Short mmCIF file of the C-alpha atoms (twelve columns), coordinates in Angstrom:
data_MODEL
# 
_entry.id   MODEL 
# 
loop_
_atom_site.group_PDB 
_atom_site.id 
_atom_site.type_symbol 
_atom_site.label_atom_id 
_atom_site.label_alt_id 
_atom_site.label_comp_id 
_atom_site.label_asym_id 
_atom_site.label_seq_id 
_atom_site.Cartn_x 
_atom_site.Cartn_y 
_atom_site.Cartn_z 
_atom_site.pdbx_PDB_model_num 
ATOM 1   C CA . MET A 1   6.851   4.565   -16.325 1 
ATOM 2   C CA . LEU A 2   2.990   5.425   -16.073 1 
ATOM 3   C CA . ASN A 3   1.439   5.852   -18.942 1 
ATOM 4   C CA . ASN A 4   -0.345  8.998   -20.302 1 
ATOM 5   C CA . ASN A 5   -3.513  7.674   -20.951 1 
ATOM 6   C CA . TRP A 6   -3.551  6.284   -17.475 1 
ATOM 7   C CA . ARG A 7   -2.756  9.006   -15.851 1 
ATOM 8   C CA . SER A 8   -5.545  11.064  -17.338 1 
ATOM 9   C CA . LEU A 9   -8.021  8.371   -16.529 1 
ATOM 10  C CA . ALA A 10  -6.987  8.562   -12.817 1 
ATOM 11  C CA . ALA A 11  -7.677  12.407  -12.408 1 
ATOM 12  C CA . VAL A 12  -11.386 12.036  -13.706 1 
ATOM 13  C CA . SER A 13  -12.033 8.905   -12.282 1 
ATOM 14  C CA . ALA A 14  -10.085 7.448   -9.365  1 
ATOM 15  C CA . GLY A 15  -12.546 7.361   -6.716  1 
ATOM 16  C CA . LEU A 16  -13.999 4.582   -9.157  1 
ATOM 17  C CA . PHE A 17  -10.748 2.361   -8.627  1 
ATOM 18  C CA . ALA A 18  -11.097 3.064   -4.852  1 
ATOM 19  C CA . LEU A 19  -12.085 1.493   -1.905  1 
ATOM 20  C CA . ILE A 20  -13.049 3.667   1.275   1 
ATOM 21  C CA . LEU A 21  -13.963 1.666   4.196   1 
ATOM 22  C CA . PHE A 22  -13.972 3.742   7.325   1 
ATOM 23  C CA . PRO A 23  -16.485 5.387   9.961   1 
ATOM 24  C CA . VAL A 24  -18.141 9.070   9.191   1 
ATOM 25  C CA . ALA A 25  -15.784 10.474  11.840  1 
ATOM 26  C CA . ALA A 26  -12.901 9.327   10.900  1 
ATOM 27  C CA . LYS A 27  -12.833 9.926   7.546   1 
ATOM 28  C CA . ALA A 28  -11.133 13.192  7.586   1 
ATOM 29  C CA . GLN A 29  -8.378  12.104  9.123   1 
ATOM 30  C CA . MET A 30  -6.131  10.418  6.355   1 
ATOM 31  C CA . SER A 31  -5.769  11.438  2.622   1 
ATOM 32  C CA . VAL A 32  -3.658  8.962   0.458   1 
ATOM 33  C CA . SER A 33  -2.871  10.205  -3.490  1 
ATOM 34  C CA . PRO A 34  -3.236  9.081   -5.861  1 
ATOM 35  C CA . LEU A 35  -5.907  6.561   -5.646  1 
ATOM 36  C CA . VAL A 36  -4.752  4.390   -8.783  1 
ATOM 37  C CA . ILE A 37  -1.027  3.738   -10.060 1 
ATOM 38  C CA . GLU A 38  -0.618  2.242   -13.329 1 
ATOM 39  C CA . ALA A 39  3.037   1.336   -14.749 1 
ATOM 40  C CA . LYS A 40  4.206   -0.778  -17.744 1 
ATOM 41  C CA . ALA A 41  7.064   -3.011  -16.460 1 
ATOM 42  C CA . GLU A 42  10.398  -2.375  -17.807 1 
ATOM 43  C CA . ARG A 43  12.804  -5.331  -17.438 1 
ATOM 44  C CA . GLY A 44  10.359  -7.086  -15.289 1 
ATOM 45  C CA . GLN A 45  10.189  -4.028  -12.640 1 
ATOM 46  C CA . ALA A 46  7.730   -1.353  -11.900 1 
ATOM 47  C CA . GLN A 47  7.267   1.547   -9.501  1 
ATOM 48  C CA . GLY A 48  4.751   4.011   -7.842  1 
ATOM 49  C CA . MET A 49  4.434   6.216   -4.880  1 
ATOM 50  C CA . ILE A 50  1.997   7.200   -2.359  1 
ATOM 51  C CA . THR A 51  1.668   10.306  -0.652  1 
ATOM 52  C CA . ILE A 52  -0.238  10.180  2.677   1 
ATOM 53  C CA . SER A 53  -1.198  13.235  4.383   1 
ATOM 54  C CA . ASN A 54  -2.391  13.398  8.109   1 
ATOM 55  C CA . THR A 55  -5.104  15.978  8.383   1 
ATOM 56  C CA . SER A 56  -6.170  15.432  11.998  1 
ATOM 57  C CA . LYS A 57  -5.259  17.029  14.977  1 
ATOM 58  C CA . THR A 58  -3.035  13.758  16.493  1 
ATOM 59  C CA . PRO A 59  -1.107  11.323  14.867  1 
ATOM 60  C CA . SER A 60  -1.883  8.558   13.151  1 
ATOM 61  C CA . ARG A 61  -0.693  4.961   13.192  1 
ATOM 62  C CA . ILE A 62  -0.854  3.267   10.159  1 
ATOM 63  C CA . ARG A 63  -0.332  -0.147  8.301   1 
ATOM 64  C CA . ILE A 64  0.140   -0.879  4.768   1 
ATOM 65  C CA . TYR A 65  -0.884  -4.258  3.241   1 
ATOM 66  C CA . ALA A 66  -1.762  -5.399  -0.266  1 
ATOM 67  C CA . GLN A 67  -4.620  -7.812  -1.472  1 
ATOM 68  C CA . PRO A 68  -5.373  -9.095  -5.107  1 
ATOM 69  C CA . PHE A 69  -8.414  -7.833  -6.163  1 
ATOM 70  C CA . THR A 70  -10.960 -8.017  -9.299  1 
ATOM 71  C CA . TYR A 71  -14.425 -5.888  -10.316 1 
ATOM 72  C CA . SER A 72  -17.255 -8.724  -10.514 1 
ATOM 73  C CA . ARG A 73  -20.236 -8.595  -12.801 1 
ATOM 74  C CA . ASP A 74  -22.776 -7.714  -10.521 1 
ATOM 75  C CA . ALA A 75  -21.154 -6.715  -7.121  1 
ATOM 76  C CA . GLY A 76  -18.252 -4.011  -8.372  1 
ATOM 77  C CA . PHE A 77  -15.125 -4.024  -6.450  1 
ATOM 78  C CA . GLN A 78  -13.944 -7.662  -4.456  1 
ATOM 79  C CA . THR A 79  -10.741 -8.161  -2.506  1 
ATOM 80  C CA . LEU A 80  -9.501  -12.261 -3.662  1 
ATOM 81  C CA . SER A 81  -7.562  -14.535 -1.683  1 
ATOM 82  C CA . SER A 82  -5.755  -15.645 -4.622  1 
ATOM 83  C CA . SER A 83  -5.696  -14.500 -8.509  1 
ATOM 84  C CA . PRO A 84  -3.516  -15.663 -11.959 1 
ATOM 85  C CA . SER A 85  -3.319  -11.424 -12.003 1 
ATOM 86  C CA . ASP A 86  -1.811  -11.350 -8.610  1 
ATOM 87  C CA . LEU A 87  0.623   -8.809  -8.160  1 
ATOM 88  C CA . THR A 88  1.251   -9.394  -4.108  1 
ATOM 89  C CA . LYS A 89  3.554   -11.629 -4.577  1 
ATOM 90  C CA . TYR A 90  6.071   -9.147  -6.667  1 
ATOM 91  C CA . LEU A 91  5.527   -6.449  -4.691  1 
ATOM 92  C CA . GLN A 92  7.540   -4.805  -2.136  1 
ATOM 93  C CA . PHE A 93  7.169   -1.120  -0.371  1 
ATOM 94  C CA . SER A 94  8.568   0.227   2.020   1 
ATOM 95  C CA . PRO A 95  7.455   1.351   5.220   1 
ATOM 96  C CA . ARG A 96  5.259   -1.364  6.151   1 
ATOM 97  C CA . GLU A 97  4.440   0.698   9.460   1 
ATOM 98  C CA . LEU A 98  4.625   4.283   10.362  1 
ATOM 99  C CA . THR A 99  3.140   6.775   12.481  1 
ATOM 100 C CA . VAL A 100 1.683   10.080  10.762  1 
ATOM 101 C CA . LYS A 101 2.122   13.257  12.803  1 
ATOM 102 C CA . PRO A 102 -0.886  16.315  12.579  1 
ATOM 103 C CA . GLY A 103 -0.206  18.128  9.460   1 
ATOM 104 C CA . GLU A 104 3.037   15.926  8.218   1 
ATOM 105 C CA . VAL A 105 3.030   14.222  5.046   1 
ATOM 106 C CA . ARG A 106 5.053   10.586  4.318   1 
ATOM 107 C CA . ARG A 107 5.177   8.502   1.078   1 
ATOM 108 C CA . VAL A 108 5.352   4.916   0.632   1 
ATOM 109 C CA . ARG A 109 7.629   3.239   -2.358  1 
ATOM 110 C CA . LEU A 110 5.953   0.432   -4.057  1 
ATOM 111 C CA . ILE A 111 8.235   -1.905  -6.155  1 
ATOM 112 C CA . SER A 112 7.335   -4.291  -8.283  1 
ATOM 113 C CA . ARG A 113 9.878   -7.211  -9.231  1 
ATOM 114 C CA . LEU A 114 7.779   -10.061 -11.782 1 
ATOM 115 C CA . ALA A 115 9.285   -12.842 -12.311 1 
ATOM 116 C CA . PRO A 116 11.018  -13.596 -15.289 1 
ATOM 117 C CA . ASN A 117 9.436   -16.701 -16.494 1 
ATOM 118 C CA . LEU A 118 5.652   -14.423 -16.102 1 
ATOM 119 C CA . PRO A 119 3.637   -14.254 -19.082 1 
ATOM 120 C CA . ASP A 120 2.822   -11.154 -20.441 1 
ATOM 121 C CA . GLY A 121 -0.456  -9.739  -18.891 1 
ATOM 122 C CA . GLU A 122 -1.682  -7.157  -16.525 1 
ATOM 123 C CA . TYR A 123 -0.694  -7.751  -12.789 1 
ATOM 124 C CA . ARG A 124 -3.268  -5.885  -9.784  1 
ATOM 125 C CA . ALA A 125 -3.072  -5.303  -6.564  1 
ATOM 126 C CA . VAL A 126 -4.906  -2.941  -3.955  1 
ATOM 127 C CA . VAL A 127 -2.375  -1.397  -1.478  1 
ATOM 128 C CA . PHE A 128 -4.343  -0.441  2.096   1 
ATOM 129 C CA . ASN A 129 -3.752  2.370   3.766   1 
ATOM 130 C CA . GLU A 130 -5.034  1.309   7.271   1 
ATOM 131 C CA . THR A 131 -5.149  3.646   10.265  1 
ATOM 132 C CA . LEU A 132 -6.264  3.222   13.956  1 
ATOM 133 C CA . SER A 133 -7.544  5.303   15.941  1 
ATOM 134 C CA . GLU A 134 -8.955  4.898   19.521  1 
ATOM 135 C CA . SER A 135 -12.704 6.817   20.559  1 
ATOM 136 C CA . LYS A 136 -14.837 6.071   23.257  1 
ATOM 137 C CA . ASP A 137 -18.147 4.392   22.819  1 
ATOM 138 C CA . ALA A 138 -21.700 5.601   24.125  1 
ATOM 139 C CA . ALA A 139 -20.916 3.475   27.374  1 
ATOM 140 C CA . GLY A 140 -17.439 5.101   27.647  1 
ATOM 141 C CA . ASN A 141 -15.756 2.161   26.781  1 
ATOM 142 C CA . ASN A 142 -12.463 2.670   25.311  1 
ATOM 143 C CA . VAL A 143 -13.256 1.199   21.143  1 
ATOM 144 C CA . THR A 144 -10.678 1.233   18.314  1 
ATOM 145 C CA . LEU A 145 -11.604 2.540   14.574  1 
ATOM 146 C CA . VAL A 146 -10.068 0.943   11.934  1 
ATOM 147 C CA . ALA A 147 -10.347 3.093   8.601   1 
ATOM 148 C CA . ARG A 148 -8.584  2.060   5.280   1 
ATOM 149 C CA . ILE A 149 -7.975  3.342   1.958   1 
ATOM 150 C CA . GLY A 150 -7.268  1.198   -0.969  1 
ATOM 151 C CA . VAL A 151 -4.966  2.160   -3.641  1 
ATOM 152 C CA . THR A 152 -4.971  -0.013  -6.534  1 
ATOM 153 C CA . PHE A 153 -1.901  -0.282  -8.529  1 
ATOM 154 C CA . TYR A 154 -1.653  -1.844  -12.314 1 
ATOM 155 C CA . VAL A 155 1.327   -3.276  -13.860 1 
ATOM 156 C CA . ARG A 156 1.463   -4.383  -17.421 1 
ATOM 157 C CA . LYS A 157 3.670   -7.148  -18.967 1 
ATOM 158 C CA . GLY A 158 4.022   -6.390  -22.707 1 
ATOM 159 C CA . ASN A 159 1.855   -3.835  -25.150 1 
ATOM 160 C CA . LEU A 160 -1.454  -4.680  -23.836 1 
ATOM 161 C CA . SER A 161 -4.951  -3.170  -24.891 1 
ATOM 162 C CA . PRO A 162 -8.830  -3.401  -23.891 1 
ATOM 163 C CA . GLN A 163 -11.226 -4.877  -26.399 1 
ATOM 164 C CA . LEU A 164 -14.729 -4.110  -24.995 1 
ATOM 165 C CA . VAL A 165 -17.918 -5.662  -26.912 1 
ATOM 166 C CA . ILE A 166 -21.242 -4.883  -25.455 1 
ATOM 167 C CA . ASP A 167 -22.892 -7.921  -24.753 1 
ATOM 168 C CA . SER A 168 -26.217 -7.764  -24.007 1 
ATOM 169 C CA . ALA A 169 -29.426 -5.373  -22.409 1 
ATOM 170 C CA . SER A 170 -31.605 -6.841  -19.573 1 
ATOM 171 C CA . PHE A 171 -33.705 -6.159  -17.119 1 
ATOM 172 C CA . ASN A 172 -32.563 -6.118  -13.501 1 
ATOM 173 C CA . PRO A 173 -35.356 -8.283  -11.503 1 
ATOM 174 C CA . GLU A 174 -33.906 -7.598  -8.033  1 
ATOM 175 C CA . GLN A 175 -32.801 -4.200  -8.276  1 
ATOM 176 C CA . LYS A 176 -35.668 -3.399  -10.952 1 
ATOM 177 C CA . GLN A 177 -33.698 -1.342  -13.226 1 
ATOM 178 C CA . ILE A 178 -32.268 -1.886  -16.221 1 
ATOM 179 C CA . GLN A 179 -29.125 -2.997  -17.283 1 
ATOM 180 C CA . ILE A 180 -26.057 -3.252  -20.059 1 
ATOM 181 C CA . LEU A 181 -23.409 -6.618  -19.976 1 
ATOM 182 C CA . VAL A 182 -20.248 -4.962  -20.814 1 
ATOM 183 C CA . ARG A 183 -17.489 -7.684  -22.122 1 
ATOM 184 C CA . ASN A 184 -13.834 -6.561  -21.891 1 
ATOM 185 C CA . ASN A 185 -11.798 -9.589  -24.570 1 
ATOM 186 C CA . GLY A 186 -8.634  -7.493  -24.107 1 
ATOM 187 C CA . GLN A 187 -5.728  -7.955  -21.663 1 
ATOM 188 C CA . ALA A 188 -5.876  -4.588  -20.244 1 
ATOM 189 C CA . THR A 189 -8.578  -3.101  -17.435 1 
ATOM 190 C CA . VAL A 190 -10.580 -0.160  -18.667 1 
ATOM 191 C CA . LEU A 191 -12.689 2.474   -17.400 1 
ATOM 192 C CA . PRO A 192 -15.673 3.085   -19.697 1 
ATOM 193 C CA . SER A 193 -18.459 5.681   -19.709 1 
ATOM 194 C CA . LEU A 194 -22.007 5.153   -21.098 1 
ATOM 195 C CA . ASN A 195 -25.145 6.957   -22.759 1 
ATOM 196 C CA . TRP A 196 -27.940 5.943   -23.760 1 
ATOM 197 C CA . ILE A 197 -31.440 6.272   -24.683 1 
ATOM 198 C CA . LEU A 198 -34.284 4.208   -24.412 1 
ATOM 199 C CA . ARG A 199 -37.253 4.337   -26.978 1 
ATOM 200 C CA . GLN A 200 -40.424 2.534   -27.407 1 
ATOM 201 C CA . GLY A 201 -41.482 2.361   -31.293 1 
ATOM 202 C CA . GLN A 202 -40.929 6.088   -32.355 1 
ATOM 203 C CA . THR A 203 -41.205 7.491   -28.696 1 
ATOM 204 C CA . VAL A 204 -38.177 8.565   -26.478 1 
ATOM 205 C CA . VAL A 205 -38.689 7.092   -22.993 1 
ATOM 206 C CA . LYS A 206 -35.399 8.369   -21.458 1 
ATOM 207 C CA . THR A 207 -31.726 9.502   -21.843 1 
ATOM 208 C CA . GLY A 208 -28.908 9.661   -19.661 1 
ATOM 209 C CA . GLN A 209 -25.737 8.187   -18.805 1 
ATOM 210 C CA . VAL A 210 -23.770 5.832   -16.596 1 
ATOM 211 C CA . ASP A 211 -20.250 7.320   -15.155 1 
ATOM 212 C CA . THR A 212 -17.283 5.152   -15.436 1 
ATOM 213 C CA . ASN A 213 -16.785 1.629   -14.107 1 
ATOM 214 C CA . ALA A 214 -13.842 -0.364  -14.153 1 
ATOM 215 C CA . VAL A 215 -14.006 -3.447  -16.438 1 
ATOM 216 C CA . VAL A 216 -11.000 -5.718  -15.928 1 
ATOM 217 C CA . ALA A 217 -9.130  -7.651  -18.176 1 
ATOM 218 C CA . ASN A 218 -10.714 -10.746 -19.574 1 
ATOM 219 C CA . SER A 219 -13.719 -10.048 -17.749 1 
ATOM 220 C CA . ASP A 220 -17.436 -8.130  -18.318 1 
ATOM 221 C CA . ARG A 221 -19.447 -5.898  -16.038 1 
ATOM 222 C CA . ASN A 222 -22.884 -4.995  -15.722 1 
ATOM 223 C CA . PHE A 223 -23.531 -1.609  -16.027 1 
ATOM 224 C CA . LEU A 224 -26.673 -0.330  -14.099 1 
ATOM 225 C CA . LEU A 225 -28.749 2.406   -16.258 1 
ATOM 226 C CA . ASN A 226 -30.164 3.256   -12.562 1 
ATOM 227 C CA . TYR A 227 -33.632 3.467   -14.891 1 
ATOM 228 C CA . PRO A 228 -36.186 3.775   -13.709 1 
ATOM 229 C CA . SER A 229 -35.280 5.230   -9.973  1 
ATOM 230 C CA . LYS A 230 -37.243 4.700   -7.033  1 
ATOM 231 C CA . ASP A 231 -38.855 7.993   -7.445  1 
ATOM 232 C CA . GLN A 232 -40.328 7.175   -10.851 1 
ATOM 233 C CA . PRO A 233 -43.151 5.115   -12.011 1 
ATOM 234 C CA . ALA A 234 -42.192 0.934   -13.277 1 
ATOM 235 C CA . LEU A 235 -41.586 1.022   -17.272 1 
ATOM 236 C CA . LYS A 236 -44.986 -0.626  -18.346 1 
ATOM 237 C CA . PRO A 237 -43.937 -4.336  -19.727 1 
ATOM 238 C CA . GLY A 238 -43.350 -4.678  -23.777 1 
ATOM 239 C CA . GLN A 239 -40.293 -4.262  -26.272 1 
ATOM 240 C CA . TYR A 240 -38.124 -1.424  -26.130 1 
ATOM 241 C CA . GLN A 241 -35.068 -0.449  -27.977 1 
ATOM 242 C CA . LEU A 242 -32.156 0.573   -26.459 1 
ATOM 243 C CA . SER A 243 -29.380 2.616   -28.236 1 
ATOM 244 C CA . GLY A 244 -25.958 5.125   -27.183 1 
ATOM 245 C CA . GLU A 245 -22.353 4.742   -27.099 1 
ATOM 246 C CA . LEU A 246 -19.592 3.260   -24.891 1 
ATOM 247 C CA . PHE A 247 -16.586 6.202   -24.923 1 
ATOM 248 C CA . TRP A 248 -13.328 5.686   -23.240 1 
ATOM 249 C CA . GLY A 249 -9.918  6.989   -23.242 1 
ATOM 250 C CA . GLU A 250 -8.019  10.468  -23.667 1 
ATOM 251 C CA . ASP A 251 -10.410 12.835  -25.567 1 
ATOM 252 C CA . SER A 252 -7.823  13.857  -27.899 1 
ATOM 253 C CA . LYS A 253 -8.099  9.549   -28.201 1 
ATOM 254 C CA . LYS A 254 -11.354 8.870   -27.204 1 
ATOM 255 C CA . SER A 255 -12.603 5.241   -28.328 1 
ATOM 256 C CA . LYS A 256 -16.159 4.877   -28.836 1 
ATOM 257 C CA . LEU A 257 -18.456 1.803   -29.032 1 
ATOM 258 C CA . PRO A 258 -22.319 2.146   -30.463 1 
ATOM 259 C CA . PHE A 259 -24.780 -0.150  -29.397 1 
ATOM 260 C CA . ASN A 260 -28.379 -0.836  -30.651 1 
ATOM 261 C CA . LEU A 261 -29.983 -3.072  -28.716 1 
ATOM 262 C CA . ASN A 262 -33.481 -4.760  -28.169 1 
ATOM 263 C CA . ILE A 263 -35.186 -5.289  -24.040 1 
ATOM 264 C CA . THR A 264 -38.158 -6.665  -23.256 1 
ATOM 265 C CA . ILE A 265 -39.471 -5.477  -19.728 1 
ATOM 266 C CA . PRO A 266 -41.477 -8.530  -18.353 1 
ATOM 267 C CA . THR A 267 -44.904 -7.586  -16.265 1 
ATOM 268 C CA . GLN A 268 -43.211 -7.149  -12.905 1 
ATOM 269 C CA . SER A 269 -45.227 -8.517  -9.324  1 
ATOM 270 C CA . ALA A 270 -45.864 -5.462  -6.926  1 
ATOM 271 C CA . THR A 271 -44.344 -5.721  -3.760  1 
ATOM 272 C CA . LEU A 272 -46.944 -6.450  -1.209  1 
ATOM 273 C CA . PRO A 273 -46.471 -4.413  2.182   1 
ATOM 274 C CA . ASN A 274 -44.726 -5.525  5.536   1 
ATOM 275 C CA . LYS A 275 -47.723 -6.597  8.191   1 
# 
């Protein structure tokens, strides 16, 4: 049973959950939808469906497999070798391998059967649709290209919800930009967006918005404000005030979390040119 809130969320933010890895030439060969599937387990079971379309002029060989994943504080999407929230051991899908003809549409059914003794919580897996195609390099040698699109599958057992807290604001010395640490103390992944205003005293220095980022259950995530950008001057050292609000959910039931934080911009060393 799909949750309406997540269906709406997936429609506007599916790309943030998807992992798409392929050469540019292979990009148009395969279309996969939806990119996010969320289901609530009923009597330990939940289902989903992936639709695969071949938009190329040649048949596509596709392999389906799943891995546990998370979104880390700084690196974002990451596959894992193991996880307490791993759904893969309870996940079945059919078929595992298929050939899709040009213009053909095929479907892959996902079925999760959770163990009866599993505690309430959110269980996650990314289901990769991997396409193998052959091409020739500049020397005329045959080269196998691997392209994959990841569909994230969330299964929730029990009545779960996110619980967001704005932890702190800081200056990222590597990116030379401001970031806000958002913590999710709840048991459900959520996709918040963020509006912000940076002031120094009474002067508004800059305003902006950060698009949706996934913050998984019981974790945190740095939201990089992308300010200042490379084509903007560095911020002057000193004390600043960062305010705004975090918001998530459907328009009719949107949740908001205002924040007002102090941030210190340190003196930044100049980047020496390469000799």
